[in-house]
Amino acid sequence: MTRESPTGIVGCGVYIPRLRIKREEYQKAWAYFAPRWLEEKSVVGFDEDAITMGVEAAANAFRNTKLDVSHVDAAYFASTSPPYSEKQNASTLAAALGCRSDTAALDMTSSAKCGLSALLSGLDFVASGRGRTCLIVAADAPLADPNESLDHQLGAGAAAMIVGRDLINGVIEGSFSVTSESLGERFRRNGHSFVATVDLGRYHEASSDDVIISCVRGLMHSLGRLPKEYDFFALLGVDPPRALDLAKKLGFEDTKTVPSLVSGKVGDAGAASPLLALSKLLELSSFKQRILICSYGPGAGADSLSIVVDGEMKPNPGIGFDDYLAKKDYIDYPAYLKIRRFLRRT
Amino acid sequence: MAYVSIPTYSRSIPQRYALIGAKCKSCHAVNLPRTLSCLTCGRADFAPVKLSGRGKIYCYTMISRGGSPPEFSLQQNLAGDYYVAVVELEEGPKIVAQIVDCKPEELKIGQSVEATFRRIYEDEGVIRYGTKFRLTQT
């Protein structure tokens, strides 16, 4: 749908944890590394989790904008790996940031697409007049059984968006959502720590292709826009080679899609990926450029969003996406097993 | 183990999570952690103040195997040696905290640090979050 009221993105911030593990470490341990599109991935530190990464990203978002935490009327937290399944994680985030006590806080979870879904809900919060400013934080460090190849691709990261009616730098043109039901693609049953998949290869790809294509085409149709009118295209929730294939099928050249392929740099950061990609694009985009982002949630559906850049969103020195990418310490595979507590469940 | 009950920990959440200190209304000294009376002048009338999180390393040490208190032994065992410092905050107070994401050769007395929100330890099934420091990035 198109949005009538002037709401938009004020600014954004990112955080990528410092630890990295290279594909060679997996090859030494397992004789293979499943994702061909990944050279190394970020690893959440022993004393970090989705909340602490989210706090860092949110603090950076305030450093990058003229707003401070006292303006926040709502704080939304999106993650598939929240430290608590019950006891709202957004409350910890709000307390750590020093939000007002009359802030409305909410967790969104259970699909890798919930990062972008939370952004859409935050825009609705502002557009409805319920409040003037909403902070949306997506942070994730998904965990899979280390005996399964799904673990190989899983990374970590966080991104935060401040949306509102004042000081807008990214205008929302419209959004489109598709809901689908697909079994076994990626799931985590209640009470389990590990994300799982029933690997059916092309079967799942065919159904997710349909969802993604209808979500992107649905948005462009509702706005009367064509791929050539966009400067950047981002597709998250599928691996980078598939994102490029689908982008081509939809009419977007590789050069428009490549900048958003953050999973190829930090690994699959679950619900953080869509907002990490959007933050990276907002950092490098310039006045009047147009961005289309689509976020797919395996087995769930997809959301898409069309944005026109209306101001500068350059990060402060040292806290942009590329700055965090450059700050890294490598660990070996045994250290990875220990830090992620695979050897001891606590 | 230095047991801190949930009610005690909860009372100190603003200072542990967000570095909210107590500024003495008489002598303007900043107290962190909060005290019943001002450490500088002894009066007991405070206003809350949000600290910047910036400071300098006053002194530091490394904690190796066998050296950590029980609530930090899992961290030492799984993530390796860690660093603890007395950090002198730019508003005045000195607090004890871990220094994260650094190599031993990067640690120096007088080194600028900034606050970061981290998990401290777990007890009674509850995650105790709080403040650690890292070397200033920017």
Short mmCIF file of C-alpha atoms in Angstrom, two decimals:
data_model
loop_
_atom_site.label_atom_id
_atom_site.label_comp_id
_atom_site.label_asym_id
_atom_site.label_seq_id
_atom_site.Cartn_x
_atom_site.Cartn_y
_atom_site.Cartn_z
CA MET A 1 0.00 0.00 0.00
CA THR A 2 1.06 3.60 -0.43
CA ARG A 3 1.41 5.81 2.62
CA GLU A 4 -0.25 9.22 2.76
CA SER A 5 1.29 10.72 5.89
CA PRO A 6 4.86 11.99 5.85
CA THR A 7 6.73 9.28 7.71
CA GLY A 8 10.18 8.02 7.02
CA ILE A 9 13.62 6.97 8.13
CA VAL A 10 15.55 9.49 10.19
CA GLY A 11 18.75 7.50 10.45
CA CYS A 12 20.37 4.16 11.17
CA GLY A 13 23.24 2.44 12.95
CA VAL A 14 24.94 -0.92 12.70
CA TYR A 15 27.03 -3.27 14.81
CA ILE A 16 29.05 -6.32 13.80
CA PRO A 17 30.80 -8.33 16.53
CA ARG A 18 34.57 -8.47 16.33
CA LEU A 19 35.18 -12.21 16.13
CA ARG A 20 35.53 -13.92 12.74
CA ILE A 21 36.05 -17.49 11.62
CA LYS A 22 37.38 -18.34 8.16
CA ARG A 23 36.16 -21.09 5.83
CA GLU A 24 39.60 -22.81 6.17
CA GLU A 25 38.89 -23.46 9.88
CA TYR A 26 35.76 -25.43 8.96
CA GLN A 27 37.64 -27.25 6.20
CA LYS A 28 40.30 -28.35 8.70
CA ALA A 29 37.65 -29.63 11.10
CA TRP A 30 35.07 -31.07 8.69
CA ALA A 31 36.92 -31.31 5.34
CA TYR A 32 34.33 -29.01 3.79
CA PHE A 33 32.57 -25.69 4.23
CA ALA A 34 29.02 -25.66 2.89
CA PRO A 35 28.41 -22.07 1.73
CA ARG A 36 30.48 -21.44 -1.42
CA TRP A 37 29.56 -17.76 -1.25
CA LEU A 38 31.22 -17.12 2.11
CA GLU A 39 34.93 -16.64 2.94
CA GLU A 40 34.52 -15.79 6.62
CA LYS A 41 31.70 -14.99 9.02
CA SER A 42 31.20 -12.93 12.15
CA VAL A 43 30.79 -14.70 15.49
CA VAL A 44 28.97 -13.29 18.51
CA GLY A 45 31.31 -12.93 21.52
CA PHE A 46 30.95 -15.00 24.70
CA ASP A 47 29.50 -12.02 26.60
CA GLU A 48 27.35 -10.79 23.71
CA ASP A 49 23.89 -11.76 22.49
CA ALA A 50 21.12 -10.29 20.34
CA ILE A 51 20.27 -7.73 23.05
CA THR A 52 23.82 -6.45 23.61
CA MET A 53 24.48 -6.24 19.84
CA GLY A 54 21.17 -4.42 19.45
CA VAL A 55 22.10 -1.89 22.13
CA GLU A 56 25.35 -1.11 20.26
CA ALA A 57 23.54 -0.64 16.94
CA ALA A 58 20.89 1.59 18.55
CA ALA A 59 23.52 3.72 20.30
CA ASN A 60 25.23 4.16 16.91
CA ALA A 61 21.92 5.18 15.31
CA PHE A 62 21.58 8.00 17.87
CA ARG A 63 25.22 9.06 17.25
CA ASN A 64 24.40 9.28 13.51
CA THR A 65 21.26 11.42 13.92
CA LYS A 66 20.15 14.59 15.67
CA LEU A 67 17.63 12.70 17.80
CA ASP A 68 18.41 11.26 21.23
CA VAL A 69 16.86 8.48 23.24
CA SER A 70 14.42 10.84 25.00
CA HIS A 71 12.54 11.21 21.68
CA VAL A 72 11.78 7.48 21.45
CA ASP A 73 8.05 6.72 21.87
CA ALA A 74 8.33 3.04 20.89
CA ALA A 75 11.18 0.50 20.87
CA TYR A 76 10.75 -2.62 18.73
CA PHE A 77 13.23 -5.49 18.98
CA ALA A 78 13.43 -8.12 16.23
CA SER A 79 15.43 -11.33 16.55
CA THR A 80 15.15 -15.08 15.95
CA SER A 81 17.68 -15.66 18.77
CA PRO A 82 16.38 -13.54 21.65
CA PRO A 83 18.10 -14.44 24.95
CA TYR A 84 14.68 -14.82 26.60
CA SER A 85 11.73 -16.69 25.07
CA GLU A 86 9.57 -15.15 27.77
CA LYS A 87 10.43 -11.83 29.43
CA GLN A 88 10.42 -9.08 26.87
CA ASN A 89 13.89 -8.50 25.41
CA ALA A 90 12.92 -5.01 24.18
CA SER A 91 12.60 -3.95 27.84
CA THR A 92 16.26 -4.80 28.51
CA LEU A 93 17.21 -2.90 25.37
CA ALA A 94 15.14 0.13 26.46
CA ALA A 95 16.64 0.08 29.97
CA ALA A 96 20.19 -0.13 28.61
CA LEU A 97 19.57 2.81 26.27
CA GLY A 98 17.87 4.83 29.01
CA CYS A 99 14.49 5.10 27.24
CA ARG A 100 11.62 6.92 28.98
CA SER A 101 9.34 4.74 31.11
CA ASP A 102 6.35 5.65 28.91
CA THR A 103 8.02 4.02 25.90
CA ALA A 104 5.96 1.28 24.20
CA ALA A 105 8.23 -1.76 23.79
CA LEU A 106 7.65 -4.93 21.80
CA ASP A 107 9.55 -8.04 20.65
CA MET A 108 9.10 -9.50 17.18
CA THR A 109 10.48 -12.94 16.45
CA SER A 110 10.07 -16.40 14.86
CA SER A 111 11.12 -15.54 11.29
CA ALA A 112 14.23 -14.17 9.64
CA LYS A 113 11.97 -11.63 7.97
CA CYS A 114 10.93 -10.06 11.29
CA GLY A 115 13.62 -7.36 11.01
CA LEU A 116 11.93 -5.69 8.04
CA SER A 117 8.45 -6.54 9.39
CA ALA A 118 9.38 -4.65 12.56
CA LEU A 119 10.47 -1.65 10.48
CA LEU A 120 7.10 -1.68 8.68
CA SER A 121 5.29 -1.86 12.03
CA GLY A 122 7.41 1.01 13.36
CA LEU A 123 6.44 3.12 10.36
CA ASP A 124 2.79 2.26 11.04
CA PHE A 125 3.24 3.29 14.70
CA VAL A 126 4.36 6.72 13.55
CA ALA A 127 1.94 7.04 10.61
CA SER A 128 -1.04 6.21 12.85
CA GLY A 129 -0.18 9.11 15.12
CA ARG A 130 0.37 6.89 18.15
CA GLY A 131 3.80 8.45 18.55
CA ARG A 132 6.28 10.61 16.69
CA THR A 133 9.43 8.48 16.87
CA CYS A 134 10.03 4.73 16.85
CA LEU A 135 13.30 2.87 17.31
CA ILE A 136 13.52 -0.47 15.50
CA VAL A 137 16.40 -2.78 16.38
CA ALA A 138 17.11 -6.05 14.58
CA ALA A 139 19.86 -8.20 16.07
CA ASP A 140 20.57 -11.86 15.58
CA ALA A 141 23.04 -14.66 16.16
CA PRO A 142 21.11 -17.73 14.99
CA LEU A 143 22.37 -21.07 16.27
CA ALA A 144 22.24 -24.46 14.51
CA ASP A 145 23.52 -27.91 15.47
CA PRO A 146 27.29 -27.85 14.77
CA ASN A 147 26.92 -31.36 13.28
CA GLU A 148 24.68 -29.92 10.56
CA SER A 149 25.95 -27.89 7.62
CA LEU A 150 23.37 -25.15 8.33
CA ASP A 151 25.68 -23.95 11.14
CA HIS A 152 28.42 -23.10 8.63
CA GLN A 153 26.63 -20.08 7.16
CA LEU A 154 25.24 -18.56 10.37
CA GLY A 155 26.80 -15.22 11.33
CA ALA A 156 25.85 -12.39 13.66
CA GLY A 157 25.12 -8.68 13.56
CA ALA A 158 22.69 -5.90 14.40
CA ALA A 159 21.17 -2.81 12.85
CA ALA A 160 18.88 -0.10 14.18
CA MET A 161 16.56 2.33 12.40
CA ILE A 162 14.99 5.46 13.81
CA VAL A 163 11.74 6.35 12.04
CA GLY A 164 9.51 9.32 12.58
CA ARG A 165 7.87 12.44 11.22
CA ASP A 166 10.72 14.89 11.91
CA LEU A 167 14.16 15.19 10.26
CA ILE A 168 13.35 12.51 7.68
CA ASN A 169 16.17 11.40 5.36
CA GLY A 170 14.45 8.45 3.71
CA VAL A 171 10.86 8.79 2.50
CA ILE A 172 8.70 5.66 2.39
CA GLU A 173 6.90 5.31 -0.94
CA GLY A 174 5.06 2.11 -0.17
CA SER A 175 5.24 -1.45 1.08
CA PHE A 176 3.89 -4.84 0.09
CA SER A 177 3.61 -8.08 2.05
CA VAL A 178 3.00 -11.70 1.08
CA THR A 179 2.17 -14.51 3.48
CA SER A 180 2.91 -18.12 2.57
CA GLU A 181 2.94 -21.46 4.34
CA SER A 182 5.83 -23.74 3.51
CA LEU A 183 6.93 -26.65 5.71
CA GLY A 184 10.45 -27.64 6.74
CA GLU A 185 12.29 -24.79 5.05
CA ARG A 186 13.78 -23.34 8.22
CA PHE A 187 12.29 -23.77 11.66
CA ARG A 188 12.97 -24.04 15.38
CA ARG A 189 10.45 -25.83 17.56
CA ASN A 190 9.51 -24.35 20.91
CA GLY A 191 12.07 -25.26 23.59
CA HIS A 192 14.84 -26.07 21.11
CA SER A 193 18.03 -24.02 20.72
CA PHE A 194 18.95 -25.02 17.18
CA VAL A 195 17.46 -23.82 13.90
CA ALA A 196 16.80 -26.77 11.63
CA THR A 197 16.01 -27.42 7.99
CA VAL A 198 14.69 -30.35 5.98
CA ASP A 199 16.88 -30.00 2.93
CA LEU A 200 14.61 -30.45 -0.08
CA GLY A 201 16.78 -28.35 -2.42
CA ARG A 202 14.91 -27.19 -5.51
CA TYR A 203 11.50 -27.95 -3.96
CA HIS A 204 11.80 -25.17 -1.40
CA GLU A 205 13.55 -22.88 -3.86
CA ALA A 206 10.65 -23.06 -6.29
CA SER A 207 8.08 -22.02 -3.69
CA SER A 208 10.24 -19.25 -2.20
CA ASP A 209 10.97 -17.89 -5.71
CA ASP A 210 7.21 -17.46 -6.25
CA VAL A 211 6.76 -15.63 -2.93
CA ILE A 212 9.69 -13.28 -3.54
CA ILE A 213 8.74 -12.51 -7.14
CA SER A 214 5.11 -11.78 -6.25
CA CYS A 215 6.20 -9.59 -3.31
CA VAL A 216 8.60 -7.46 -5.39
CA ARG A 217 6.28 -7.25 -8.43
CA GLY A 218 3.31 -6.50 -6.15
CA LEU A 219 5.12 -3.51 -4.69
CA MET A 220 6.26 -2.14 -8.05
CA HIS A 221 2.78 -2.65 -9.54
CA SER A 222 1.08 -0.82 -6.64
CA LEU A 223 3.45 2.14 -7.08
CA GLY A 224 3.53 2.05 -10.89
CA ARG A 225 7.33 1.73 -10.83
CA LEU A 226 9.79 -0.19 -13.00
CA PRO A 227 13.13 -1.80 -12.04
CA LYS A 228 15.02 0.86 -14.04
CA GLU A 229 13.71 3.55 -11.65
CA TYR A 230 15.61 1.97 -8.75
CA ASP A 231 19.26 2.61 -7.95
CA PHE A 232 19.57 -0.24 -5.42
CA PHE A 233 17.83 -3.56 -5.00
CA ALA A 234 18.21 -5.72 -1.88
CA LEU A 235 16.90 -9.25 -1.36
CA LEU A 236 17.52 -10.88 2.01
CA GLY A 237 16.55 -14.27 3.38
CA VAL A 238 18.11 -16.17 0.48
CA ASP A 239 21.83 -16.69 -0.09
CA PRO A 240 23.70 -14.15 -2.28
CA PRO A 241 23.90 -16.26 -5.48
CA ARG A 242 20.12 -16.81 -5.39
CA ALA A 243 19.52 -13.14 -4.59
CA LEU A 244 21.47 -12.24 -7.74
CA ASP A 245 19.57 -14.81 -9.85
CA LEU A 246 16.19 -13.59 -8.65
CA ALA A 247 17.18 -9.95 -9.05
CA LYS A 248 18.11 -10.65 -12.67
CA LYS A 249 14.79 -12.44 -13.22
CA LEU A 250 13.00 -9.37 -11.81
CA GLY A 251 14.93 -6.98 -14.06
CA PHE A 252 17.58 -5.57 -11.69
CA GLU A 253 21.19 -5.52 -12.91
CA ASP A 254 23.90 -7.09 -10.72
CA THR A 255 25.45 -3.67 -10.03
CA LYS A 256 22.23 -2.59 -8.26
CA THR A 257 22.09 -5.76 -6.14
CA VAL A 258 25.73 -6.42 -5.22
CA PRO A 259 26.07 -3.62 -2.58
CA SER A 260 23.28 -5.19 -0.48
CA LEU A 261 24.76 -8.70 -0.27
CA VAL A 262 25.81 -8.37 3.38
CA SER A 263 25.43 -12.11 4.08
CA GLY A 264 28.44 -12.67 1.84
CA LYS A 265 30.50 -10.57 4.28
CA VAL A 266 29.28 -11.53 7.78
CA GLY A 267 27.29 -14.71 7.14
CA ASP A 268 23.58 -15.23 7.49
CA ALA A 269 22.63 -12.84 10.31
CA GLY A 270 18.97 -13.93 10.40
CA ALA A 271 16.56 -11.13 11.24
CA ALA A 272 19.40 -8.59 11.36
CA SER A 273 20.26 -9.11 7.67
CA PRO A 274 17.49 -6.97 6.11
CA LEU A 275 18.21 -3.95 8.33
CA LEU A 276 21.99 -4.43 8.02
CA ALA A 277 21.61 -4.38 4.23
CA LEU A 278 19.27 -1.38 4.31
CA SER A 279 21.65 0.51 6.64
CA LYS A 280 24.55 -0.19 4.31
CA LEU A 281 22.56 1.09 1.31
CA LEU A 282 21.39 4.21 3.18
CA GLU A 283 25.00 4.92 4.16
CA LEU A 284 26.19 4.95 0.56
CA SER A 285 23.14 6.31 -1.25
CA SER A 286 22.72 9.93 -2.26
CA PHE A 287 19.87 12.44 -2.66
CA LYS A 288 16.85 11.24 -4.71
CA GLN A 289 18.19 7.70 -5.15
CA ARG A 290 15.56 4.99 -4.86
CA ILE A 291 15.90 1.69 -2.97
CA LEU A 292 13.72 -1.44 -3.16
CA ILE A 293 14.27 -3.95 -0.38
CA CYS A 294 12.57 -7.34 -0.07
CA SER A 295 13.01 -9.59 2.95
CA TYR A 296 12.04 -13.24 2.70
CA GLY A 297 11.28 -15.36 5.75
CA PRO A 298 11.67 -19.08 5.01
CA GLY A 299 8.32 -20.79 5.38
CA ALA A 300 6.64 -17.51 6.28
CA GLY A 301 6.36 -14.98 3.46
CA ALA A 302 8.00 -11.74 2.48
CA ASP A 303 7.82 -7.97 2.97
CA SER A 304 9.05 -5.33 0.56
CA LEU A 305 9.58 -1.62 0.91
CA SER A 306 10.29 1.25 -1.51
CA ILE A 307 12.35 4.19 -0.21
CA VAL A 308 13.47 7.49 -1.75
CA VAL A 309 16.56 9.02 -0.16
CA ASP A 310 15.88 12.61 0.86
CA GLY A 311 19.03 13.53 2.81
CA GLU A 312 22.42 12.45 4.07
CA MET A 313 22.73 9.28 6.12
CA LYS A 314 26.51 9.00 6.24
CA PRO A 315 27.67 7.37 9.48
CA ASN A 316 29.94 9.10 11.96
CA PRO A 317 33.63 8.18 11.54
CA GLY A 318 34.47 4.67 12.72
CA ILE A 319 30.92 3.31 13.11
CA GLY A 320 29.77 2.60 9.54
CA PHE A 321 29.19 -0.87 8.08
CA ASP A 322 32.63 -1.00 6.42
CA ASP A 323 34.34 0.20 9.63
CA TYR A 324 32.87 -2.72 11.58
CA LEU A 325 33.74 -5.11 8.76
CA ALA A 326 37.39 -4.04 9.08
CA LYS A 327 37.57 -4.45 12.89
CA LYS A 328 38.12 -8.16 13.43
CA ASP A 329 39.91 -10.86 15.40
CA TYR A 330 40.13 -14.35 13.95
CA ILE A 331 39.36 -17.42 16.04
CA ASP A 332 39.95 -21.10 15.28
CA TYR A 333 37.30 -23.81 15.20
CA PRO A 334 37.82 -25.11 18.80
CA ALA A 335 37.49 -21.52 20.07
CA TYR A 336 34.30 -21.19 18.01
CA LEU A 337 32.85 -24.33 19.64
CA LYS A 338 33.69 -23.03 23.12
CA ILE A 339 32.57 -19.42 22.64
CA ARG A 340 29.22 -20.48 21.16
CA ARG A 341 28.88 -22.93 24.12
CA PHE A 342 28.41 -25.95 21.85
CA LEU A 343 30.55 -28.00 24.24
CA ARG A 344 28.48 -27.06 27.25
CA ARG A 345 24.85 -26.10 27.22
CA THR A 346 24.09 -23.51 29.86
CA MET B 1 30.60 -16.61 45.08
CA ALA B 2 29.89 -12.93 45.54
CA TYR B 3 26.14 -13.45 45.55
CA VAL B 4 24.11 -10.43 44.52
CA SER B 5 20.40 -10.98 45.08
CA ILE B 6 17.94 -10.15 42.32
CA PRO B 7 16.38 -7.27 44.32
CA THR B 8 19.83 -5.75 44.96
CA TYR B 9 20.85 -6.16 41.33
CA SER B 10 17.54 -4.75 40.09
CA ARG B 11 17.87 -1.62 42.22
CA SER B 12 21.16 -0.89 40.52
CA ILE B 13 19.94 -1.53 36.94
CA PRO B 14 20.04 2.16 35.87
CA GLN B 15 23.66 2.51 37.00
CA ARG B 16 24.75 -0.92 35.73
CA TYR B 17 22.98 -0.81 32.34
CA ALA B 18 23.00 2.88 31.44
CA LEU B 19 25.65 4.43 33.74
CA ILE B 20 23.19 6.68 35.57
CA GLY B 21 25.22 8.24 38.39
CA ALA B 22 24.20 10.34 41.38
CA LYS B 23 25.30 13.97 41.28
CA CYS B 24 25.59 15.64 44.69
CA LYS B 25 23.40 18.74 44.80
CA SER B 26 25.78 20.38 47.30
CA CYS B 27 29.30 19.79 45.96
CA HIS B 28 28.39 18.56 42.41
CA ALA B 29 30.61 15.46 42.73
CA VAL B 30 29.35 12.46 40.74
CA ASN B 31 28.97 9.21 42.69
CA LEU B 32 28.91 5.82 40.94
CA PRO B 33 27.94 3.36 42.27
CA ARG B 34 25.28 5.26 44.17
CA THR B 35 26.01 5.74 47.85
CA LEU B 36 23.82 6.77 50.75
CA SER B 37 25.85 9.92 51.24
CA CYS B 38 28.23 11.78 48.92
CA LEU B 39 31.77 10.34 49.04
CA THR B 40 33.18 13.87 48.69
CA CYS B 41 31.12 16.02 51.08
CA GLY B 42 28.96 13.56 53.04
CA ARG B 43 25.62 15.16 52.23
CA ALA B 44 22.77 12.98 50.94
CA ASP B 45 20.89 14.97 48.31
CA PHE B 46 21.46 13.70 44.77
CA ALA B 47 20.18 14.22 41.22
CA PRO B 48 20.48 11.41 38.64
CA VAL B 49 23.00 12.12 35.86
CA LYS B 50 23.73 10.12 32.71
CA LEU B 51 27.48 9.58 32.38
CA SER B 52 29.21 9.69 28.99
CA GLY B 53 30.77 6.23 29.27
CA ARG B 54 34.16 7.70 28.40
CA GLY B 55 37.12 7.23 30.69
CA LYS B 56 40.72 6.15 31.09
CA ILE B 57 42.36 2.99 32.40
CA TYR B 58 43.61 3.74 35.94
CA CYS B 59 45.09 0.29 36.42
CA TYR B 60 44.43 -3.19 35.03
CA THR B 61 45.12 -6.89 35.41
CA MET B 62 44.64 -10.12 33.49
CA ILE B 63 42.57 -12.98 34.92
CA SER B 64 43.78 -16.45 33.95
CA ARG B 65 42.67 -19.97 34.82
CA GLY B 66 41.99 -20.31 38.56
CA GLY B 67 42.04 -16.56 39.10
CA SER B 68 38.43 -15.71 38.44
CA PRO B 69 35.59 -15.54 40.96
CA PRO B 70 33.15 -18.46 40.45
CA GLU B 71 30.58 -16.41 38.53
CA PHE B 72 33.25 -15.64 35.91
CA SER B 73 34.90 -19.08 35.74
CA LEU B 74 32.70 -20.22 32.84
CA GLN B 75 33.79 -17.15 30.88
CA GLN B 76 37.46 -17.80 31.68
CA ASN B 77 37.10 -21.47 30.76
CA LEU B 78 35.26 -21.01 27.46
CA ALA B 79 36.48 -17.62 26.20
CA GLY B 80 39.96 -17.54 27.74
CA ASP B 81 41.89 -15.01 29.81
CA TYR B 82 40.14 -11.71 30.33
CA TYR B 83 41.10 -8.21 31.49
CA VAL B 84 39.76 -6.27 34.43
CA ALA B 85 40.52 -2.60 35.02
CA VAL B 86 39.77 0.24 37.33
CA VAL B 87 38.37 2.80 34.92
CA GLU B 88 38.44 6.46 35.84
CA LEU B 89 35.36 7.99 34.21
CA GLU B 90 35.63 11.51 32.80
CA GLU B 91 33.00 12.69 35.35
CA GLY B 92 35.26 11.52 38.17
CA PRO B 93 34.14 8.15 39.59
CA LYS B 94 36.40 5.10 39.39
CA ILE B 95 34.70 1.76 38.72
CA VAL B 96 35.85 -1.83 38.25
CA ALA B 97 34.93 -3.44 34.92
CA GLN B 98 36.16 -5.84 32.26
CA ILE B 99 37.96 -4.54 29.16
CA VAL B 100 36.78 -6.40 26.05
CA ASP B 101 37.90 -6.88 22.44
CA CYS B 102 41.55 -6.06 23.03
CA LYS B 103 44.97 -7.69 22.94
CA PRO B 104 47.28 -7.54 25.99
CA GLU B 105 49.79 -5.31 24.21
CA GLU B 106 47.05 -2.71 23.59
CA LEU B 107 46.38 -2.22 27.31
CA LYS B 108 48.09 0.76 28.93
CA ILE B 109 47.51 2.90 31.98
CA GLY B 110 45.90 6.12 30.76
CA GLN B 111 44.45 4.42 27.64
CA SER B 112 41.07 5.91 26.60
CA VAL B 113 38.12 3.54 26.88
CA GLU B 114 34.39 3.71 26.20
CA ALA B 115 31.46 1.82 27.73
CA THR B 116 29.82 -1.16 26.04
CA PHE B 117 26.73 -3.08 27.17
CA ARG B 118 27.49 -6.78 27.76
CA ARG B 119 26.41 -9.90 29.61
CA ILE B 120 28.28 -9.98 32.92
CA TYR B 121 27.31 -13.44 34.25
CA GLU B 122 24.30 -15.66 34.84
CA ASP B 123 22.83 -16.63 38.19
CA GLU B 124 19.51 -18.22 39.23
CA GLY B 125 18.76 -18.69 35.52
CA VAL B 126 18.79 -14.94 35.02
CA ILE B 127 21.19 -13.04 32.77
CA ARG B 128 22.96 -10.24 34.62
CA TYR B 129 23.70 -7.52 32.08
CA GLY B 130 25.90 -4.52 32.71
CA THR B 131 28.74 -2.32 31.53
CA LYS B 132 32.18 -3.30 30.30
CA PHE B 133 34.68 -1.12 28.46
CA ARG B 134 36.60 -1.31 25.19
CA LEU B 135 39.41 0.78 23.78
CA THR B 136 38.03 4.01 22.29
CA GLN B 137 37.21 3.41 18.62
CA THR B 138 36.87 6.89 17.17
#
